[in-house]
PDB file of C-alpha atoms in Angstrom:
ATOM      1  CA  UNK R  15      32.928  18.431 -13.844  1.00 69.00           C
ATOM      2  CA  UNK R  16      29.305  19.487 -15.219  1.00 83.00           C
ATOM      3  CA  UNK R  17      29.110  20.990 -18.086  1.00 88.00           C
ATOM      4  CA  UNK R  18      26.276  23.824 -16.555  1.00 91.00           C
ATOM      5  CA  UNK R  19      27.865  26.666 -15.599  1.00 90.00           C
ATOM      6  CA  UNK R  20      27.556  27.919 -12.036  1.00 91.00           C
ATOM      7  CA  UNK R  21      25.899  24.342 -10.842  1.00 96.00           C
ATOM      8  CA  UNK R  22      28.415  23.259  -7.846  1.00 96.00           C
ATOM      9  CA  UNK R  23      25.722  22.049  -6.260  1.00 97.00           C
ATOM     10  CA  UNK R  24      24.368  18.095  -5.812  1.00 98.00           C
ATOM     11  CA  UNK R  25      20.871  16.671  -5.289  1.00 98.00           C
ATOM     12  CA  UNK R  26      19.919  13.302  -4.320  1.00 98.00           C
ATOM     13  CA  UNK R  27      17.084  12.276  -6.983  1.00 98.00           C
ATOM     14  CA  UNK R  28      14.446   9.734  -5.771  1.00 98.00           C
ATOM     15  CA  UNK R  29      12.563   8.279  -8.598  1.00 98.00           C
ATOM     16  CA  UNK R  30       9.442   6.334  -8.327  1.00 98.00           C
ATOM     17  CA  UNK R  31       9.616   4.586  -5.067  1.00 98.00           C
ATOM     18  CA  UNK R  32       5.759   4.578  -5.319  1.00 98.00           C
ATOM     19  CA  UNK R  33       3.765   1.228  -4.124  1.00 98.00           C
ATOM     20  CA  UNK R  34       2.872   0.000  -7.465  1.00 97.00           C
ATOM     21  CA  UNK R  35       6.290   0.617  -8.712  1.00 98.00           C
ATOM     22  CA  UNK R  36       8.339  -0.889  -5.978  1.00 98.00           C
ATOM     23  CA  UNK R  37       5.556  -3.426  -3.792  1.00 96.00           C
ATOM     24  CA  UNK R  38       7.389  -6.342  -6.151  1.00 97.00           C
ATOM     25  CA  UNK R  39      10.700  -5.016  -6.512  1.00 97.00           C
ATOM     26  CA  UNK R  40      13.675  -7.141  -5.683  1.00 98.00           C
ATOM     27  CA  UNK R  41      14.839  -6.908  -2.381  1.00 98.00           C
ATOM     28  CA  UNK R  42      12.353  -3.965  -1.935  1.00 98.00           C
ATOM     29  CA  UNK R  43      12.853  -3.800   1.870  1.00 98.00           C
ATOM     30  CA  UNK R  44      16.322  -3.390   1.876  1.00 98.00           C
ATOM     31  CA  UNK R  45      15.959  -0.827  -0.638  1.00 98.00           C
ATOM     32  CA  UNK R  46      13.686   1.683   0.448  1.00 98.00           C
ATOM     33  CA  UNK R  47      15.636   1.645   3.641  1.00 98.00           C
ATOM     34  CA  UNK R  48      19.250   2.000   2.120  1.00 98.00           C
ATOM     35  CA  UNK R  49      17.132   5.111   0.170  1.00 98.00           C
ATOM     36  CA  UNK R  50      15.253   6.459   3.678  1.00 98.00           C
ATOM     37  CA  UNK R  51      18.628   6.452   4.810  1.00 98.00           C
ATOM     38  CA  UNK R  52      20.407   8.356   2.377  1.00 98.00           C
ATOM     39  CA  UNK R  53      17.495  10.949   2.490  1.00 98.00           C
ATOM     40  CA  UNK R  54      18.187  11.522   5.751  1.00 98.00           C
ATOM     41  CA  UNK R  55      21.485  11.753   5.329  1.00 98.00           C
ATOM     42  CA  UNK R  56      21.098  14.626   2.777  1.00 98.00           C
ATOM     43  CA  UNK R  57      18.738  16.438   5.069  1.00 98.00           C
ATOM     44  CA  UNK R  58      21.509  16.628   7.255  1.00 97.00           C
ATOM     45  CA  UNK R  59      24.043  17.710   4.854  1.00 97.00           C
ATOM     46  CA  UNK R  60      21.727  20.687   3.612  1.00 97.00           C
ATOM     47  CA  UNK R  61      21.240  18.790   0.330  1.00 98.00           C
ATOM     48  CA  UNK R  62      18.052  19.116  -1.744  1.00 98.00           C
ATOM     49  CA  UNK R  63      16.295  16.293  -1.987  1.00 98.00           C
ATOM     50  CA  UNK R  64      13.977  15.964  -5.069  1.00 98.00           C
ATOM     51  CA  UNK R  65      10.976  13.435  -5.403  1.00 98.00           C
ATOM     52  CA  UNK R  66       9.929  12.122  -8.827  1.00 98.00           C
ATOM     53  CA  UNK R  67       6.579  10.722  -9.364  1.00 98.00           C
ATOM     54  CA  UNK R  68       5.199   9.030 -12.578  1.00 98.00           C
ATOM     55  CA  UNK R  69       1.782   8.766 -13.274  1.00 97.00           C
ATOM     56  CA  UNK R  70       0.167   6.643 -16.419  1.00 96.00           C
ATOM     57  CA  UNK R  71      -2.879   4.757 -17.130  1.00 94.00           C
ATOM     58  CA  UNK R  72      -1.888   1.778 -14.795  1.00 91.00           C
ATOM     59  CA  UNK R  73      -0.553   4.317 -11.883  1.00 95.00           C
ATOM     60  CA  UNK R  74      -3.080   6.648 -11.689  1.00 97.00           C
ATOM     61  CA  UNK R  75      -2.576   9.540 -10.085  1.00 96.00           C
ATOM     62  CA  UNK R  76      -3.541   9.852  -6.178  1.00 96.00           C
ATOM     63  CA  UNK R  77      -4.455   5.888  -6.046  1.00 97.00           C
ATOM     64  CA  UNK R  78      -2.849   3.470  -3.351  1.00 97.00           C
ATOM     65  CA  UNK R  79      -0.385   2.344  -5.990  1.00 97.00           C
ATOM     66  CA  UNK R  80       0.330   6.193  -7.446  1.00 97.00           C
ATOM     67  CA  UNK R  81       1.622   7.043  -3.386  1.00 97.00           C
ATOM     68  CA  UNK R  82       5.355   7.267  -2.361  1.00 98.00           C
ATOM     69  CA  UNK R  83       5.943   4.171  -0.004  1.00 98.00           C
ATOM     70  CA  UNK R  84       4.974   4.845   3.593  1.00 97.00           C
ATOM     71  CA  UNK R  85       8.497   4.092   4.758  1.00 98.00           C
ATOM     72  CA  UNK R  86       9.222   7.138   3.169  1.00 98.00           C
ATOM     73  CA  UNK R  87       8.171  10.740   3.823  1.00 95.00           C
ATOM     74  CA  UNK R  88       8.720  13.683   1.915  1.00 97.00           C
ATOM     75  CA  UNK R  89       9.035  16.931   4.224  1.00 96.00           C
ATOM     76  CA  UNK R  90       6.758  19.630   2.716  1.00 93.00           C
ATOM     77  CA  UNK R  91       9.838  22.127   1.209  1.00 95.00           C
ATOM     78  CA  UNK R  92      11.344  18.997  -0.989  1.00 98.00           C
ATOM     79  CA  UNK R  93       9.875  19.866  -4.570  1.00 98.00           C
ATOM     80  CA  UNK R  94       7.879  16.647  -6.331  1.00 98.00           C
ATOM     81  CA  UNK R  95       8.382  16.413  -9.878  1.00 98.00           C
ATOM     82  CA  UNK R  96       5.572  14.259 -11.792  1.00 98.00           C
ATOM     83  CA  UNK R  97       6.202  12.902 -14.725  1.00 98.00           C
ATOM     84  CA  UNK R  98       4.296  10.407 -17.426  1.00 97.00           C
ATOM     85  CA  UNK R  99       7.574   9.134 -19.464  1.00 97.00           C
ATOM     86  CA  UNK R 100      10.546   7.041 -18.517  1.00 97.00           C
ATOM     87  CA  UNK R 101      13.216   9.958 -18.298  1.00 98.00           C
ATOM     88  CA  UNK R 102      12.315  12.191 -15.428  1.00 98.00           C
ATOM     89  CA  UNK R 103      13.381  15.106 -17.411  1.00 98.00           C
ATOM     90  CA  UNK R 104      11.048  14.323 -19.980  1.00 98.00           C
ATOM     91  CA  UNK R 105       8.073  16.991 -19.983  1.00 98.00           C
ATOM     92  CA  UNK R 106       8.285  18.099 -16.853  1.00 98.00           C
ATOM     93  CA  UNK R 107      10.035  20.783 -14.656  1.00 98.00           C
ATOM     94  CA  UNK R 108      12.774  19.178 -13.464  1.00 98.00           C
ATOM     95  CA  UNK R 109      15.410  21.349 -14.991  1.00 98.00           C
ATOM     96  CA  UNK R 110      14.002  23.983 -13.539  1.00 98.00           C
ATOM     97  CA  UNK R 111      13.892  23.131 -10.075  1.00 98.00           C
ATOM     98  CA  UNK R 112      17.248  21.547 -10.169  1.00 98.00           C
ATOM     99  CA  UNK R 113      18.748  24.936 -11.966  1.00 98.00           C
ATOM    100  CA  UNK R 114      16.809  26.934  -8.935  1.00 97.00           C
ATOM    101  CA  UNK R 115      19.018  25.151  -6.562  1.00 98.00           C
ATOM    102  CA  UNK R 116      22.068  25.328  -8.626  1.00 97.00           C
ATOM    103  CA  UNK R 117      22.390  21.311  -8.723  1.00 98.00           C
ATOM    104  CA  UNK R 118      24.953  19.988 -11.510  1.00 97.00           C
ATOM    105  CA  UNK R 119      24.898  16.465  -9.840  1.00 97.00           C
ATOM    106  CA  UNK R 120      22.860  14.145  -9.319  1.00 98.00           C
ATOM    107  CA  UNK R 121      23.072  10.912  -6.981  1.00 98.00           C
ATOM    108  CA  UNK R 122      19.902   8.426  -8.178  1.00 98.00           C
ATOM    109  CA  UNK R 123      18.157   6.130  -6.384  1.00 98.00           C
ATOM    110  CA  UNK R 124      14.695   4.409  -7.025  1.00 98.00           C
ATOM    111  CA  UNK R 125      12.992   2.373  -9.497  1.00 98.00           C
ATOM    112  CA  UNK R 126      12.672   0.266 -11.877  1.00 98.00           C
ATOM    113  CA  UNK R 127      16.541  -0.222 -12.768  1.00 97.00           C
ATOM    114  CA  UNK R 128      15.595  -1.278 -16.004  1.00 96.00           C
ATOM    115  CA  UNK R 129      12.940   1.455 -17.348  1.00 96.00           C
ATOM    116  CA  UNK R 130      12.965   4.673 -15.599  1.00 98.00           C
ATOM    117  CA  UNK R 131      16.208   4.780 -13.537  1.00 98.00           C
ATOM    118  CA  UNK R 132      18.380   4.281 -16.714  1.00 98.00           C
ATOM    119  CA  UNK R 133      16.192   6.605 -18.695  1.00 98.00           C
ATOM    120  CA  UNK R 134      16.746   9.439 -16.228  1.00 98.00           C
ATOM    121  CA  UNK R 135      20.655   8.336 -16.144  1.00 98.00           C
ATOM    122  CA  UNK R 136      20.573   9.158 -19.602  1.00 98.00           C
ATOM    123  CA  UNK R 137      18.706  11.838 -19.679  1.00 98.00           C
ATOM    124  CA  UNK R 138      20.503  13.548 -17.258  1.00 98.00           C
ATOM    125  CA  UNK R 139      23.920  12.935 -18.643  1.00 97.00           C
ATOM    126  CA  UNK R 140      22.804  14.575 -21.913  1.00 97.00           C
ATOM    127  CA  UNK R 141      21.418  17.123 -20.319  1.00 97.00           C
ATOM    128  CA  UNK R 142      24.648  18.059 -19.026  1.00 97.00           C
ATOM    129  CA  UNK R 143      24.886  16.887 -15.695  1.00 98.00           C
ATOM    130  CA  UNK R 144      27.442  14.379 -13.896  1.00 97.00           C
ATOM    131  CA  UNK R 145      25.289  11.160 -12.500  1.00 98.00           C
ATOM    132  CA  UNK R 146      25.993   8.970  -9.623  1.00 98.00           C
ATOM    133  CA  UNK R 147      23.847   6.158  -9.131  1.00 98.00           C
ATOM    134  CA  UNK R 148      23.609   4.178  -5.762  1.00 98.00           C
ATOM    135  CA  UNK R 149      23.984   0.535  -6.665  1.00 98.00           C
ATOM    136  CA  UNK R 150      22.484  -0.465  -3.682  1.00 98.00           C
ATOM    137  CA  UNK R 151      19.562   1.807  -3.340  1.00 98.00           C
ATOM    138  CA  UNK R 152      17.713   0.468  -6.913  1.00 98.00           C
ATOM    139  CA  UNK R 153      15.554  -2.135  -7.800  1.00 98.00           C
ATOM    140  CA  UNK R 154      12.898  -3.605 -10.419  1.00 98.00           C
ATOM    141  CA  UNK R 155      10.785  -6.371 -10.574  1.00 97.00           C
ATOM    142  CA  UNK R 156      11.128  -9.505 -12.348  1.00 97.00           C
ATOM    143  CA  UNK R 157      10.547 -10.000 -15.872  1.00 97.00           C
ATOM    144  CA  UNK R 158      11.801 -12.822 -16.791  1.00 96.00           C
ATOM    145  CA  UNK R 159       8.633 -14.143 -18.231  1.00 96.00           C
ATOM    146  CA  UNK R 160       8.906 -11.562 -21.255  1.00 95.00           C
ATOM    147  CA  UNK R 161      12.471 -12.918 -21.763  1.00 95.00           C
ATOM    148  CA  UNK R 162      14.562 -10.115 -19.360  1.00 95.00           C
ATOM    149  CA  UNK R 163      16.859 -11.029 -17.371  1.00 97.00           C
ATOM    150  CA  UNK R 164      16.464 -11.929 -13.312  1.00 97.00           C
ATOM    151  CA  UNK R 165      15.721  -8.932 -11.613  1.00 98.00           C
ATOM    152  CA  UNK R 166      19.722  -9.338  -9.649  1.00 97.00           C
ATOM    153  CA  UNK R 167      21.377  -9.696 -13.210  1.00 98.00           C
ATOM    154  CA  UNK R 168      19.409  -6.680 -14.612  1.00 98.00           C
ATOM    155  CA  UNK R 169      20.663  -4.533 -11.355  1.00 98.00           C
ATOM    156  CA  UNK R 170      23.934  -5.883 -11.599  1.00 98.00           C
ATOM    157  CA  UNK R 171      24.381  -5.095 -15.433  1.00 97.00           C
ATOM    158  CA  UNK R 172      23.455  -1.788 -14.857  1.00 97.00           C
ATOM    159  CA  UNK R 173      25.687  -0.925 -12.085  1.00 98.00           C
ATOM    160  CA  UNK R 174      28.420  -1.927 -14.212  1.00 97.00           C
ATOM    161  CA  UNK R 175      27.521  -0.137 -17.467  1.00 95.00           C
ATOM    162  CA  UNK R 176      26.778   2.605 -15.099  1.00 98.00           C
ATOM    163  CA  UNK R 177      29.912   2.586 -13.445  1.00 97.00           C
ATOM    164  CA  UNK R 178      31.892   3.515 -16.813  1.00 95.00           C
ATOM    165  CA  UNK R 179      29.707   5.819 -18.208  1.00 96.00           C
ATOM    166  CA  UNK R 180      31.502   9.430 -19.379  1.00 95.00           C
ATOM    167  CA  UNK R 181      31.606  12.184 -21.982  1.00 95.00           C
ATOM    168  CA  UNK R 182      33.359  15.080 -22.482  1.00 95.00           C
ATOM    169  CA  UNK R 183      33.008  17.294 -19.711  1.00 94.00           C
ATOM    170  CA  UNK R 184      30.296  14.744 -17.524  1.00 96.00           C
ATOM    171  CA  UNK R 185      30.764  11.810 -15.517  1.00 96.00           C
ATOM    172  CA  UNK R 186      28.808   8.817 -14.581  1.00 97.00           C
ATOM    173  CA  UNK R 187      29.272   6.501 -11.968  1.00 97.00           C
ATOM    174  CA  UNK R 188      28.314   3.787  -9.809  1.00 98.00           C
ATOM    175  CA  UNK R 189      28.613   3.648  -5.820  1.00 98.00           C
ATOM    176  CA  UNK R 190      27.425   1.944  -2.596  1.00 98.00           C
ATOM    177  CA  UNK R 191      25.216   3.790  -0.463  1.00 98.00           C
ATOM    178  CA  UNK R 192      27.869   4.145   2.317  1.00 98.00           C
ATOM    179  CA  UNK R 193      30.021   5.627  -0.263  1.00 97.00           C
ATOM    180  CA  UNK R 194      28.723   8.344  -1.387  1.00 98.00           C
ATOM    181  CA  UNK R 195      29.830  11.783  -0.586  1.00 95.00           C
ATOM    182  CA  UNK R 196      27.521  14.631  -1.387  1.00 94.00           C
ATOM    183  CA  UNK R 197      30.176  17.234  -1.568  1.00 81.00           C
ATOM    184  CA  UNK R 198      31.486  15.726  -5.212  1.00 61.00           C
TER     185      UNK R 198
END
């Protein structure tokens, strides 16, 4: 259903499961393996795999906290996009790579629900492309003391909005890791 023409393909997009994004993040075991698993499983599948990477002032770039989480490796031919803003798109060469690969959708997974996950849901929809994300295989950390909601509520809101999301010619969506089917 993309709107990009001659992009049948799918990608599974890992965003920021970095140490200084994720070392707090709710139920942060349990979700780096749910998203180890589902690399794997598109490894298998012959799907690309793409690795996002945000850098800033406070995750400076090849610092402990900067790294991907040990749990999870990224084999050599898996492109790494790094980025400095929320939406993964934003300034950077994602497009590209996904368009080399002919990817019109994307199955998300990563962190934080509530910043750059949703900004790259976004960003991607507008961008043209149909966006699944794996409601199991996200987290953030809590921020309740600057008035958010738990860290569980904030996941569970988004999966729902996600779940819903459309417009014409793109589809969003919301799944559970055993779910999903890379095919479409």
């Amino acid at each position: 259903m993309t709107t990009l023409d001659n992009r049948p393909n799918t990608a599974l997009l890992v965003v920021d499961v970095q140490n200084g994004v994720v070392d707090e993040g709710h139920e942060r075991d349990a979700v780096v393996a749910t998203i180890g698993g589902l690399v794997g499983r598109a490894r298998r599948e012959g799907v690309p795999v793409v690795w996002v990477q945000h850098s800033d002032e406070e995750l400076v770039r090849d610092s402990e906290e900067w790294r991907i989480v040990g749990e999870l490796d990224r084999e050599g031919t898996e492109p790494l996009v790094e980025k400095s803003y929320g939406d993964s798109f934003e300034d950077t060469e994602l497009e590209q790579v996904l368009a080399e690969r002919g990817v019109g959708r994307l199955v998300v997974v990563g962190a934080e629900t509530d910043a750059c996950i949703r900004s790259t849901l976004h960003g991607a929809m507008v961008r043209g492309y149909d966006v699944t994300l794996v409601g199991d295989a996200h987290t953030t950390v809590d921020k309740t003391a600057w008035g958010a909601p738990s860290p569980e509520q904030v996941i569970a809101h988004t999966n729902l909005y996600w779940r819903y999301q459309a417009a014409p010619g793109r589809k969003g969506g919301t799944i559970k890791s055993e779910d999903v089917e890379f095919g479409g």
